[in-house]
Amino acid sequence: MSFSSASAGSRRRLCGAAFGFLALGSAGAALADDAAADAVSTEVARVDVTAAKTRPLAQDTGLAAMPYSVQDTAQAINVIPAEQLQQQHIATLDQALRNVPGITVAIGEGGTLSGDQFKIRGQNAQDDIYVDGLRDFGVYTRDSFDIDEVQVLKGPSGAMFGRGSVGGAVNSLSKQPLLKEEVEAYGSVGNGDTYRATADINHHFGEHAALRVNLMANANNVVDRDLVGSDRWGVAVAAGFGLQTDTSLVLNYVHQHDNRTPDYGITIVQPPGQLVALPASEYGVPRSTYLGYDTDQDRTTADIVTARFRKAFSDDLTLTSDTRLGAYHRYFQYTTIDRCDATVATNFCATRLFGPNPETAEGGIGGGGPYDQNAWGAQNITALRARFAVGGFRNDLIVGSDLSYQANDKTFYAYRLPPGFAYTLGNHAVSRSNIGRNLFDPIHSPPPGYEVYLPSPTDLANSSATASTVLSSNGISADYGVFFTDRLWL
């Protein structure tokens, strides 16, 4: 049988129509089933979700000289809020600043580990660390257990902080007492025998008073490094009176103690006949090898008391007076192997390292003697802020004073050397620099009779005992300043 193309088209249309009726029938049946299911469905209870909108740029900077929000402060500012500190499990100020570009951390350049050392845009900012707008000049590693927010102000900031602040400043906001009941506790365990526990307790008493206590205990070693670790603990107590009223006073006390092992890493080695020197770990020395003594220590204590007073005479006239008293103590003692070359001074250490018996290679001790440092200081910033209209335009005037005093006393110690000890380096004379330290398996306990003592002026003439030439040093700094700022909105 034959049929024309027209007949084939009609047949295709007929089949399409039949398929369409089947599809409509199936859809109709599905709709009927859905209607039946809706008739017997159970109504679900209503769920309301509420959340506060985060506005980090609206946060106050806490600076008495410029008490504006981050957004209204004429400065490049990076903010690390409390949520980020908590989510990243930040334990120190150093870790928090890793979130900010343009900041580098000094790790012992110049031969001395000195707590938190930061550079902002290449400029040294060691003395430009602030808490609640007041200078925190102590030399120690700052834990974050009492930090609510970190602000990094980049660029010259003398208008806000006075002296220093060429590259910028780091300002931390401490945790303040709140008018509510709240208890939080955190614990963590990590690699390198890391254990950390913190607690945050806030108690609301009276209508406008509150007490907040923060506690911290932290212990950790360093992965793949022998004997290197840190143990620290801290407590912060803040009491607020007259909160959310025209007259308020907040008192804050922070105590932190830290005992850590200074680590200067692996010495560099210059192979005989070569110009390039590389770490000894590149030539077979285990990376985990600690080349210091087990008596080395970096022990710091910080005690800081802060009082923040605020009086609002009206909505447009406010007086603030912030006062801080800080006392800091540090004892520092370290050993470093900083020499392994092909000279007689190190008993040809590099030659032995690349010879048939590399395990006999010994490095030479370098670095200075121990020291004990005590520092204390006080600062007060009082400011009067007046807001008014000038010619119909909004105006904000701030005038105040900044008074500060710092004192620093440092005592230098020396090492008493054992007379019967076998000095293997150099000319084998009784000298600290002639004490050989095996690079592969060093003895961590110092030689018998190797003791720290306070030298006399006569002892200082014997350079074999210590690298220092002074017994003590002290310095005093007093600064008195006034500031005046005015902002006009056009």
XYZ file of C-alpha atoms in Angstrom:
490
model
C 0.000 0.000 0.000
C 1.213 3.475 -0.766
C 0.259 6.831 0.705
C 1.094 10.410 -0.075
C 3.167 12.819 2.044
C -0.033 14.628 2.993
C -1.439 11.414 4.402
C 1.767 10.915 6.417
C 1.490 14.435 7.881
C -2.121 13.819 8.861
C -1.085 10.610 10.556
C 1.663 12.402 12.490
C -0.829 15.060 13.620
C -3.268 12.368 14.665
C -0.607 10.566 16.717
C 0.463 13.880 18.299
C -3.122 14.674 19.264
C -3.536 11.231 20.818
C -0.323 11.707 22.825
C -1.526 15.128 23.952
C -4.810 13.680 25.233
C -2.884 11.018 27.150
C -0.590 13.657 28.690
C -3.543 15.822 29.682
C -5.210 12.807 31.199
C -2.112 11.969 33.212
C -1.743 15.597 34.381
C -5.379 15.695 35.379
C -4.975 12.511 37.414
C -1.851 13.964 39.121
C -3.680 17.191 39.978
C -6.543 15.160 41.430
C -4.065 13.186 43.563
C -2.394 16.436 44.785
C -5.783 17.923 45.680
C -6.616 14.807 47.673
C -3.256 14.947 49.435
C -3.756 18.648 50.299
C -7.131 17.825 51.791
C -5.538 15.492 54.372
C -2.196 17.364 54.972
C -1.281 18.639 58.445
C -0.466 22.306 58.898
C 3.195 22.903 59.976
C 3.854 25.224 62.907
C 5.217 28.642 61.987
C 8.955 29.216 62.421
C 10.267 32.768 62.927
C 13.969 33.457 62.308
C 15.418 36.725 63.600
C 19.014 37.962 63.447
C 20.777 41.212 64.122
C 22.372 42.841 61.135
C 26.135 43.057 61.595
C 27.605 46.483 60.912
C 31.356 46.321 61.631
C 31.953 49.766 60.129
C 29.520 51.290 62.640
C 31.638 50.032 65.559
C 33.240 52.776 67.650
C 37.032 52.919 67.458
C 37.400 53.470 71.201
C 39.829 56.361 70.578
C 39.442 59.302 72.929
C 41.058 61.719 70.480
C 38.692 60.698 67.686
C 35.686 58.866 69.119
C 34.069 58.182 65.789
C 32.865 55.017 64.127
C 35.219 53.114 61.854
C 33.334 54.439 58.837
C 33.598 58.074 59.957
C 37.314 57.935 60.823
C 39.503 59.450 58.118
C 41.922 56.528 58.057
C 42.424 53.231 56.245
C 41.173 50.737 58.845
C 40.984 46.943 58.777
C 38.598 45.425 61.317
C 38.782 41.871 62.675
C 35.439 41.420 64.494
C 34.650 39.120 67.413
C 32.877 36.610 65.143
C 36.006 36.137 63.049
C 38.238 35.799 66.109
C 35.946 33.075 67.407
C 35.440 31.230 64.131
C 39.164 31.053 63.424
C 39.975 30.053 67.024
C 42.405 32.968 67.300
C 44.650 32.588 70.369
C 47.026 35.564 70.080
C 47.119 39.043 68.609
C 49.794 37.805 66.220
C 47.379 35.236 64.765
C 44.621 37.827 64.413
C 46.841 40.155 62.389
C 47.495 37.437 59.812
C 44.109 38.428 58.390
C 45.364 41.917 57.547
C 47.480 42.645 54.442
C 50.349 45.077 54.837
C 51.485 43.723 58.234
C 54.649 41.661 58.711
C 55.767 39.985 61.906
C 59.377 40.228 63.092
C 60.602 36.863 64.371
C 63.882 37.670 66.071
C 65.716 39.888 63.624
C 68.630 41.534 65.364
C 69.235 38.592 67.676
C 66.535 39.096 70.299
C 63.018 37.762 70.485
C 60.913 40.609 71.834
C 57.307 39.525 72.150
C 54.903 41.060 69.653
C 56.849 42.910 66.973
C 54.890 44.178 63.986
C 55.690 46.256 60.944
C 52.890 48.146 59.204
C 53.622 49.090 55.618
C 57.294 48.415 56.319
C 57.460 50.733 59.353
C 58.237 49.415 62.835
C 55.047 49.362 64.935
C 56.360 47.614 68.061
C 55.489 50.662 70.189
C 52.220 51.341 68.369
C 50.054 48.710 70.054
C 46.981 50.043 71.881
C 44.125 48.632 73.916
C 40.948 50.737 74.046
C 42.900 53.657 72.601
C 45.606 53.629 75.309
C 49.190 52.537 74.718
C 50.169 48.978 75.699
C 53.959 49.237 75.576
C 54.905 45.968 77.290
C 57.166 43.446 75.580
C 55.171 40.216 75.650
C 52.994 37.932 73.522
C 49.416 39.164 73.817
C 46.740 36.515 74.184
C 43.343 37.211 72.630
C 41.180 35.878 75.470
C 40.092 39.410 76.487
C 39.997 40.916 72.971
C 36.603 41.656 71.456
C 37.821 43.298 68.251
C 41.072 44.241 66.538
C 41.473 47.373 64.442
C 44.498 48.124 62.280
C 44.887 51.777 61.317
C 47.248 52.231 58.384
C 49.193 55.330 57.517
C 50.490 58.155 59.741
C 48.288 58.345 62.844
C 49.921 61.024 64.961
C 46.671 62.995 65.180
C 45.093 60.112 67.097
C 48.027 58.592 68.990
C 50.713 61.240 69.273
C 54.324 60.101 69.015
C 55.249 57.206 66.766
C 52.563 55.723 64.524
C 54.441 56.383 61.283
C 53.177 53.282 59.509
C 50.002 52.971 61.556
C 48.771 51.418 64.775
C 47.065 48.306 66.141
C 44.149 49.015 68.478
C 42.331 46.221 70.326
C 38.969 46.625 72.009
C 38.707 44.678 75.254
C 35.607 42.786 76.325
C 33.279 45.122 78.232
C 30.678 44.281 80.916
C 27.168 43.834 79.525
C 23.704 44.280 81.011
C 22.770 40.616 80.661
C 23.530 37.172 82.040
C 25.916 35.167 79.903
C 28.331 32.266 80.380
C 30.522 30.833 77.620
C 33.315 28.270 77.806
C 35.550 26.828 75.110
C 38.131 24.063 75.032
C 40.369 22.783 72.271
C 43.055 20.156 71.717
C 45.475 20.215 68.811
C 48.741 18.967 67.378
C 51.955 19.639 69.204
C 50.356 18.847 72.578
C 48.192 21.952 72.328
C 45.585 22.452 75.042
C 43.520 25.600 75.454
C 40.558 26.529 77.618
C 38.759 29.858 77.997
C 35.740 31.044 79.945
C 33.669 34.221 79.600
C 31.276 34.991 82.476
C 29.083 38.096 82.532
C 26.823 38.934 85.488
C 24.286 41.749 85.539
C 23.649 43.167 89.003
C 21.544 46.218 89.724
C 19.904 48.200 86.968
C 23.045 49.692 85.426
C 25.962 47.624 86.754
C 27.664 44.473 85.512
C 30.728 42.320 86.107
C 32.566 40.351 83.426
C 35.324 37.808 84.043
C 37.440 36.166 81.343
C 39.785 33.271 82.095
C 42.401 31.577 79.929
C 44.841 28.656 80.181
C 47.006 27.648 77.229
C 49.771 25.073 76.804
C 51.377 24.087 73.545
C 54.538 22.704 72.043
C 55.747 23.213 68.482
C 55.218 20.428 65.972
C 58.478 18.801 64.899
C 60.625 20.813 67.324
C 62.185 19.305 70.454
C 61.662 21.013 73.836
C 60.054 24.127 72.306
C 56.767 25.184 73.898
C 54.763 27.753 75.804
C 52.626 27.765 78.938
C 50.526 30.814 79.729
C 47.456 31.760 81.699
C 45.474 34.933 82.211
C 42.548 36.533 83.976
C 40.636 39.699 83.095
C 38.035 41.315 85.367
C 35.884 44.222 84.174
C 33.315 46.018 86.324
C 30.934 48.611 84.924
C 28.829 51.130 86.825
C 26.213 53.472 85.415
C 26.113 51.567 82.134
C 23.773 53.078 79.526
C 23.371 56.231 81.639
C 24.788 59.735 81.359
C 27.569 58.953 83.854
C 29.476 55.668 83.609
C 32.701 54.149 84.914
C 34.311 50.929 83.690
C 37.250 49.406 85.581
C 39.320 46.684 83.947
C 42.202 44.588 85.301
C 44.181 42.129 83.160
C 46.886 39.749 84.345
C 48.781 37.490 81.959
C 51.725 35.192 82.686
C 53.697 33.411 79.969
C 56.659 31.051 80.189
C 58.005 29.935 76.826
C 61.149 28.431 75.351
C 63.014 30.764 72.997
C 63.757 29.053 69.702
C 66.345 30.388 67.286
C 65.934 27.477 64.922
C 68.673 25.729 62.939
C 72.014 27.392 62.266
C 73.059 28.055 58.701
C 76.060 26.301 57.178
C 78.420 27.456 54.454
C 79.842 24.416 52.649
C 83.617 24.601 52.125
C 84.462 26.413 48.913
C 80.936 27.722 48.348
C 79.433 31.174 48.769
C 75.827 30.150 49.467
C 74.877 29.177 53.034
C 71.760 27.154 53.837
C 70.162 25.867 57.051
C 71.905 22.807 58.473
C 68.638 20.871 58.058
C 69.333 20.956 54.287
C 72.473 18.902 54.938
C 71.084 16.113 57.080
C 70.630 17.754 60.500
C 67.108 16.839 61.750
C 64.682 19.736 61.691
C 63.450 18.751 65.147
C 66.866 19.281 66.730
C 66.768 21.991 69.402
C 70.208 23.573 69.720
C 69.594 25.494 72.949
C 69.689 24.452 76.599
C 66.718 23.275 78.630
C 67.380 26.166 81.031
C 66.583 28.749 78.333
C 63.391 30.653 79.016
C 61.379 33.722 78.111
C 59.191 34.506 81.124
C 56.841 37.500 81.006
C 54.177 38.940 83.306
C 51.800 41.791 82.511
C 49.470 43.579 84.954
C 47.277 46.286 83.458
C 44.607 48.407 85.169
C 42.333 50.651 83.088
C 39.628 53.102 84.172
C 37.274 54.653 81.602
C 35.008 57.488 82.766
C 32.293 59.079 80.663
C 29.976 62.002 81.495
C 27.301 63.184 79.054
C 26.129 66.680 80.003
C 23.731 66.609 77.057
C 23.320 64.830 73.751
C 25.864 67.228 72.247
C 28.404 67.678 75.069
C 30.420 64.719 76.437
C 33.491 64.417 78.679
C 35.651 61.284 78.692
C 38.711 60.469 80.786
C 40.616 57.220 80.230
C 43.463 56.204 82.535
C 45.813 53.228 82.403
C 48.524 51.908 84.717
C 50.640 49.017 83.441
C 53.479 47.004 84.979
C 55.515 44.521 82.947
C 58.251 42.068 83.878
C 60.405 39.928 81.642
C 63.278 37.511 82.205
C 65.022 36.367 79.026
C 67.744 33.717 78.710
C 68.631 31.942 75.506
C 71.299 29.880 73.756
C 71.827 29.887 70.020
C 74.221 28.068 67.727
C 75.050 30.655 65.131
C 78.377 29.426 63.762
C 79.269 26.400 61.637
C 81.992 27.233 59.148
C 85.280 25.821 57.899
C 87.499 27.778 60.323
C 89.404 26.815 63.438
C 86.989 28.914 65.528
C 84.371 26.147 65.126
C 86.864 23.281 64.908
C 86.142 23.134 61.151
C 82.451 22.414 61.713
C 81.483 22.692 58.040
C 84.407 20.497 56.976
C 83.295 17.784 59.405
C 79.645 18.098 58.319
C 80.620 17.343 54.711
C 83.319 14.826 55.656
C 83.182 11.087 56.332
C 81.881 11.596 59.893
C 79.269 14.384 59.744
C 77.857 13.423 63.164
C 80.975 14.925 64.786
C 80.154 18.458 63.568
C 79.861 20.984 66.404
C 78.527 24.535 66.264
C 79.617 27.504 68.354
C 77.457 29.346 70.900
C 76.568 32.957 70.175
C 74.234 35.617 71.473
C 74.214 37.779 74.581
C 73.702 37.070 78.245
C 70.415 36.874 80.161
C 68.610 39.974 81.356
C 65.822 40.920 83.725
C 63.547 43.781 82.696
C 60.998 45.726 84.721
C 58.868 48.429 83.158
C 55.852 50.398 84.226
C 53.898 53.305 82.874
C 50.795 55.439 83.230
C 48.684 57.346 80.722
C 45.636 59.564 80.851
C 43.655 60.927 77.915
C 40.902 63.419 78.738
C 38.726 64.792 75.971
C 35.701 67.085 75.673
C 33.473 66.589 72.647
C 30.969 69.216 71.531
C 28.579 68.923 68.607
C 26.810 72.016 67.311
C 25.757 73.786 64.130
C 27.883 76.407 62.381
C 26.029 78.379 59.741
C 23.484 75.621 59.483
C 26.146 72.954 58.990
C 26.932 70.113 61.370
C 30.133 70.604 63.383
C 32.055 68.273 65.731
C 34.736 69.711 68.025
C 37.113 67.665 70.227
C 39.716 69.151 72.551
C 41.761 67.334 75.162
C 45.089 66.369 76.736
C 47.338 63.297 76.600
C 49.705 62.677 79.527
C 51.982 59.630 79.735
C 54.973 58.394 81.716
C 57.119 55.302 81.199
C 60.065 53.877 83.127
C 62.220 50.926 82.097
C 64.933 49.202 84.162
C 67.068 46.406 82.780
C 69.642 44.261 84.595
C 72.149 42.178 82.617
C 73.522 38.849 83.827
C 76.490 36.718 82.790
C 77.379 33.020 82.755
C 79.767 31.468 85.247
C 81.801 28.976 83.214
C 83.054 25.567 84.473
C 86.868 25.609 84.837
C 87.439 21.871 84.215
C 85.234 21.590 81.155
C 86.607 20.428 77.777
C 86.264 23.428 75.466
C 86.472 21.891 71.998
C 86.349 24.956 69.760
C 88.814 27.730 68.920
C 91.946 27.758 71.031
C 90.210 25.584 73.705
C 90.417 28.410 76.243
C 87.769 28.944 78.934
C 85.237 30.851 76.880
C 81.517 30.517 76.237
C 82.122 30.748 72.495
C 84.414 27.693 72.706
C 81.674 25.409 74.068
C 80.920 22.969 71.254
C 77.332 21.879 70.573
C 76.793 18.775 68.465
C 74.423 19.553 65.598
C 72.872 16.087 65.410
C 72.496 15.071 69.053
C 73.159 18.040 71.365
C 73.093 17.580 75.126
C 70.267 19.803 76.329
C 71.467 20.247 79.897
C 74.241 22.841 80.286
C 77.686 21.732 81.486
C 78.099 21.361 85.286
C 79.011 24.737 86.746
C 77.501 26.680 83.841
C 75.382 29.101 85.878
C 73.760 32.499 85.577
C 75.040 35.157 87.976
C 75.138 38.927 88.410
C 78.629 40.024 87.344
C 80.767 42.702 88.920
C 82.413 45.482 86.915
C 85.616 43.441 86.971
C 83.850 40.448 85.483
C 82.664 42.538 82.570
C 86.251 42.934 81.458
C 86.334 39.182 80.880
C 84.467 38.947 77.592
C 84.567 35.159 77.751
C 81.797 35.205 80.370
C 79.270 37.418 78.645
C 78.701 39.416 75.496
C 77.411 42.396 77.466
C 79.583 45.284 78.602
C 77.101 46.907 81.029
C 75.460 45.845 84.268
C 72.200 47.731 83.936
C 70.351 50.334 81.962
C 67.338 52.483 82.651
C 65.243 54.964 80.785
C 62.406 57.362 81.534
C 59.998 58.921 79.092
C 57.427 61.612 79.904
C 55.091 63.062 77.302
C 52.632 65.925 77.686
C 50.422 66.923 74.819
C 47.183 68.623 73.892
C 45.069 67.927 70.830
C 42.388 69.816 68.979
C 40.315 68.454 66.113
C 37.308 69.904 64.355
C 35.108 68.397 61.667
C 32.620 70.285 59.545
C 30.037 68.494 57.384
C 29.161 70.340 54.190
